Amino acid sequence: DAIPRASGSGGAGVSSAAARAPPQLLWALQQREAQQDSDWNRSMQPMADESTVPRKISAFIVVGLVAALCFLPLVAVLQGSFSAAALQSIREDNNAQWLQNLFTAIGFIFSLFVAQTFGFLYGQQEQVYLALYSEVSEAKALLEQLTLVCKSRPAYNDLLRGLQAYVG
């Protein structure tokens, strides 16, 4: 509740605890967020743009249709390259081997899905840690600025209490 969102929105994500802070502290916080570059705390994991998703889906559909259209001619070419004895041997092969290959392929696909899921979850965790680090750094910088700029001013104690209310 006491942590503003790390959205770089220029103060729009300030929490209710920060709203109770003195206006000078709130203004300083908004200025720091406005100066912050929005790209420095992004994850290294590539993110999909909303405009590219339909384009990728349409590309997958086109590739699938082309593969379906090319399958029968490819089978005809391969069938012509094998002898009749080789084709008969393939047809009479042990079905247990095909089933084992199917289970192996399903296991491989499952491992790909699990790897992608864990990668996504670790990416989210990385973003949370980066946002938390950003907030701690901002609070530390704000405290240092308060100390340097306002130490001799009469509002110094009020500003420190405001910062404490913001952090706490």
mmCIF file of C-alpha atoms in Angstrom:
data_model
loop_
_atom_site.group_PDB
_atom_site.id
_atom_site.type_symbol
_atom_site.label_atom_id
_atom_site.label_comp_id
_atom_site.label_asym_id
_atom_site.label_seq_id
_atom_site.Cartn_x
_atom_site.Cartn_y
_atom_site.Cartn_z
ATOM 1 C CA ASP A 1 0.000 0.000 0.000
ATOM 2 C CA ALA A 2 2.869 2.368 0.752
ATOM 3 C CA ILE A 3 4.730 1.626 -2.481
ATOM 4 C CA PRO A 4 3.805 3.524 -5.640
ATOM 5 C CA ARG A 5 3.637 1.569 -8.826
ATOM 6 C CA ALA A 6 6.793 1.540 -10.923
ATOM 7 C CA SER A 7 4.902 2.558 -14.020
ATOM 8 C CA GLY A 8 6.699 5.788 -14.811
ATOM 9 C CA SER A 9 3.318 7.499 -14.985
ATOM 10 C CA GLY A 10 4.531 10.775 -13.555
ATOM 11 C CA GLY A 11 2.915 10.417 -10.158
ATOM 12 C CA ALA A 12 -0.357 8.812 -11.182
ATOM 13 C CA GLY A 13 0.578 5.641 -9.298
ATOM 14 C CA VAL A 14 1.217 7.335 -5.929
ATOM 15 C CA SER A 15 -0.366 5.477 -3.036
ATOM 16 C CA SER A 16 -2.710 6.829 -0.383
ATOM 17 C CA ALA A 17 0.128 7.027 2.174
ATOM 18 C CA ALA A 18 2.053 9.300 -0.178
ATOM 19 C CA ALA A 19 -1.067 11.399 -0.727
ATOM 20 C CA ARG A 20 -1.050 12.167 3.033
ATOM 21 C CA ALA A 21 2.549 13.381 2.760
ATOM 22 C CA PRO A 22 3.331 17.110 2.656
ATOM 23 C CA PRO A 23 2.962 18.730 -0.776
ATOM 24 C CA GLN A 24 6.717 19.387 -1.030
ATOM 25 C CA LEU A 25 7.476 15.694 -0.611
ATOM 26 C CA LEU A 26 4.750 14.695 -3.055
ATOM 27 C CA TRP A 27 6.042 17.217 -5.579
ATOM 28 C CA ALA A 28 9.612 15.915 -5.196
ATOM 29 C CA LEU A 29 8.405 12.338 -5.667
ATOM 30 C CA GLN A 30 6.455 13.278 -8.795
ATOM 31 C CA GLN A 31 9.477 15.082 -10.200
ATOM 32 C CA ARG A 32 11.697 12.031 -9.629
ATOM 33 C CA GLU A 33 9.185 9.748 -11.335
ATOM 34 C CA ALA A 34 8.858 12.174 -14.251
ATOM 35 C CA GLN A 35 12.645 12.174 -14.738
ATOM 36 C CA GLN A 36 12.935 8.401 -14.584
ATOM 37 C CA ASP A 37 13.541 6.635 -17.875
ATOM 38 C CA SER A 38 10.860 4.014 -18.412
ATOM 39 C CA ASP A 39 13.177 1.575 -20.231
ATOM 40 C CA TRP A 40 15.823 1.028 -17.536
ATOM 41 C CA ASN A 41 13.753 -1.310 -15.351
ATOM 42 C CA ARG A 42 12.383 -3.568 -18.058
ATOM 43 C CA SER A 43 13.062 -7.261 -18.035
ATOM 44 C CA MET A 44 15.548 -8.731 -20.472
ATOM 45 C CA GLN A 45 12.868 -11.159 -21.622
ATOM 46 C CA PRO A 46 11.322 -10.107 -24.965
ATOM 47 C CA MET A 47 7.796 -8.794 -24.709
ATOM 48 C CA ALA A 48 5.170 -9.177 -27.434
ATOM 49 C CA ASP A 49 3.599 -6.063 -28.855
ATOM 50 C CA GLU A 50 -0.188 -6.202 -29.215
ATOM 51 C CA SER A 51 0.042 -5.361 -32.913
ATOM 52 C CA THR A 52 2.371 -8.286 -33.670
ATOM 53 C CA VAL A 53 0.178 -11.029 -32.179
ATOM 54 C CA PRO A 54 -2.425 -11.105 -35.011
ATOM 55 C CA ARG A 55 0.370 -10.885 -37.571
ATOM 56 C CA LYS A 56 2.136 -13.878 -36.010
ATOM 57 C CA ILE A 57 -1.076 -15.912 -35.825
ATOM 58 C CA SER A 58 -1.815 -15.223 -39.480
ATOM 59 C CA ALA A 59 1.746 -16.248 -40.379
ATOM 60 C CA PHE A 60 1.306 -19.519 -38.458
ATOM 61 C CA ILE A 61 -1.966 -20.197 -40.291
ATOM 62 C CA VAL A 62 -0.328 -19.549 -43.674
ATOM 63 C CA VAL A 63 2.594 -21.839 -42.825
ATOM 64 C CA GLY A 64 0.168 -24.568 -41.689
ATOM 65 C CA LEU A 65 -1.849 -24.327 -44.898
ATOM 66 C CA VAL A 66 1.283 -24.435 -47.065
ATOM 67 C CA ALA A 67 2.540 -27.484 -45.123
ATOM 68 C CA ALA A 68 -0.839 -29.224 -45.553
ATOM 69 C CA LEU A 69 -0.820 -28.547 -49.305
ATOM 70 C CA CYS A 70 2.767 -29.769 -49.686
ATOM 71 C CA PHE A 71 2.268 -32.961 -47.648
ATOM 72 C CA LEU A 72 0.659 -35.190 -50.302
ATOM 73 C CA PRO A 73 3.103 -34.288 -53.110
ATOM 74 C CA LEU A 74 5.994 -34.844 -50.685
ATOM 75 C CA VAL A 75 4.604 -38.285 -49.763
ATOM 76 C CA ALA A 76 4.297 -39.159 -53.439
ATOM 77 C CA VAL A 77 7.941 -38.149 -54.057
ATOM 78 C CA LEU A 78 9.176 -40.134 -51.056
ATOM 79 C CA GLN A 79 7.060 -43.150 -51.998
ATOM 80 C CA GLY A 80 8.664 -43.157 -55.431
ATOM 81 C CA SER A 81 12.142 -43.152 -53.897
ATOM 82 C CA PHE A 82 11.571 -46.288 -51.748
ATOM 83 C CA SER A 83 11.366 -49.829 -53.038
ATOM 84 C CA ALA A 84 8.234 -51.923 -52.517
ATOM 85 C CA ALA A 85 10.046 -54.102 -49.952
ATOM 86 C CA ALA A 86 11.086 -51.051 -47.924
ATOM 87 C CA LEU A 87 7.523 -49.692 -47.943
ATOM 88 C CA GLN A 88 6.157 -53.075 -46.822
ATOM 89 C CA SER A 89 8.752 -53.194 -44.024
ATOM 90 C CA ILE A 90 7.661 -49.761 -42.824
ATOM 91 C CA ARG A 91 3.982 -50.830 -42.824
ATOM 92 C CA GLU A 92 4.706 -54.040 -40.887
ATOM 93 C CA ASP A 93 6.983 -52.399 -38.329
ATOM 94 C CA ASN A 94 6.252 -52.984 -34.662
ATOM 95 C CA ASN A 95 3.491 -50.617 -33.504
ATOM 96 C CA ALA A 96 5.003 -50.445 -30.024
ATOM 97 C CA GLN A 97 7.880 -48.400 -31.446
ATOM 98 C CA TRP A 98 5.433 -45.854 -32.891
ATOM 99 C CA LEU A 99 3.703 -45.608 -29.524
ATOM 100 C CA GLN A 100 7.035 -45.131 -27.746
ATOM 101 C CA ASN A 101 7.947 -42.378 -30.215
ATOM 102 C CA LEU A 102 4.577 -40.729 -29.579
ATOM 103 C CA PHE A 103 5.138 -40.743 -25.806
ATOM 104 C CA THR A 104 8.641 -39.344 -26.293
ATOM 105 C CA ALA A 105 7.305 -36.539 -28.500
ATOM 106 C CA ILE A 106 4.539 -35.696 -26.004
ATOM 107 C CA GLY A 107 7.088 -35.604 -23.176
ATOM 108 C CA PHE A 108 9.318 -33.301 -25.206
ATOM 109 C CA ILE A 109 6.432 -30.934 -25.972
ATOM 110 C CA PHE A 110 5.461 -30.929 -22.283
ATOM 111 C CA SER A 111 9.032 -30.048 -21.297
ATOM 112 C CA LEU A 112 8.956 -27.133 -23.761
ATOM 113 C CA PHE A 113 5.712 -25.847 -22.207
ATOM 114 C CA VAL A 114 7.125 -26.188 -18.706
ATOM 115 C CA ALA A 115 10.311 -24.357 -19.682
ATOM 116 C CA GLN A 116 8.297 -21.524 -21.230
ATOM 117 C CA THR A 117 6.065 -21.297 -18.145
ATOM 118 C CA PHE A 118 9.005 -21.162 -15.744
ATOM 119 C CA GLY A 119 10.708 -18.580 -17.949
ATOM 120 C CA PHE A 120 7.582 -16.424 -17.817
ATOM 121 C CA LEU A 121 7.287 -16.797 -14.031
ATOM 122 C CA TYR A 122 10.959 -15.965 -13.482
ATOM 123 C CA GLY A 123 10.513 -12.931 -15.740
ATOM 124 C CA GLN A 124 7.606 -11.737 -13.596
ATOM 125 C CA GLN A 125 9.637 -12.286 -10.439
ATOM 126 C CA GLU A 126 12.502 -10.317 -11.968
ATOM 127 C CA GLN A 127 10.139 -7.424 -12.735
ATOM 128 C CA VAL A 128 8.885 -7.431 -9.132
ATOM 129 C CA TYR A 129 12.445 -7.329 -7.775
ATOM 130 C CA LEU A 130 13.398 -4.551 -10.199
ATOM 131 C CA ALA A 131 10.353 -2.509 -9.168
ATOM 132 C CA LEU A 132 11.137 -3.051 -5.488
ATOM 133 C CA TYR A 133 14.772 -2.069 -6.032
ATOM 134 C CA SER A 134 13.606 1.017 -7.911
ATOM 135 C CA GLU A 135 11.327 2.070 -5.059
ATOM 136 C CA VAL A 136 14.024 1.560 -2.429
ATOM 137 C CA SER A 137 16.496 3.532 -4.544
ATOM 138 C CA GLU A 138 13.992 6.349 -5.011
ATOM 139 C CA ALA A 139 13.249 6.505 -1.282
ATOM 140 C CA LYS A 140 16.963 6.558 -0.480
ATOM 141 C CA ALA A 141 17.610 9.293 -3.039
ATOM 142 C CA LEU A 142 14.673 11.292 -1.711
ATOM 143 C CA LEU A 143 15.986 11.010 1.852
ATOM 144 C CA GLU A 144 19.427 12.162 0.708
ATOM 145 C CA GLN A 145 17.895 15.104 -1.146
ATOM 146 C CA LEU A 146 15.791 16.045 1.858
ATOM 147 C CA THR A 147 18.858 15.997 4.066
ATOM 148 C CA LEU A 148 20.985 18.036 1.685
ATOM 149 C CA VAL A 149 18.392 20.607 0.646
ATOM 150 C CA CYS A 150 16.160 21.031 3.685
ATOM 151 C CA LYS A 151 18.372 20.396 6.722
ATOM 152 C CA SER A 152 18.475 24.040 7.797
ATOM 153 C CA ARG A 153 14.868 24.807 6.896
ATOM 154 C CA PRO A 154 12.048 24.857 9.435
ATOM 155 C CA ALA A 155 9.940 22.352 7.428
ATOM 156 C CA TYR A 156 12.692 19.702 7.620
ATOM 157 C CA ASN A 157 11.048 17.724 10.438
ATOM 158 C CA ASP A 158 7.660 17.808 8.673
ATOM 159 C CA LEU A 159 9.262 16.559 5.464
ATOM 160 C CA LEU A 160 11.031 13.743 7.325
ATOM 161 C CA ARG A 161 7.735 12.736 8.960
ATOM 162 C CA GLY A 162 6.098 12.820 5.527
ATOM 163 C CA LEU A 163 8.800 10.584 4.112
ATOM 164 C CA GLN A 164 8.406 8.239 7.064
ATOM 165 C CA ALA A 165 4.623 8.140 6.465
ATOM 166 C CA TYR A 166 5.265 7.428 2.783
ATOM 167 C CA VAL A 167 7.695 4.573 3.501
ATOM 168 C CA GLY A 168 5.811 3.176 6.492
#
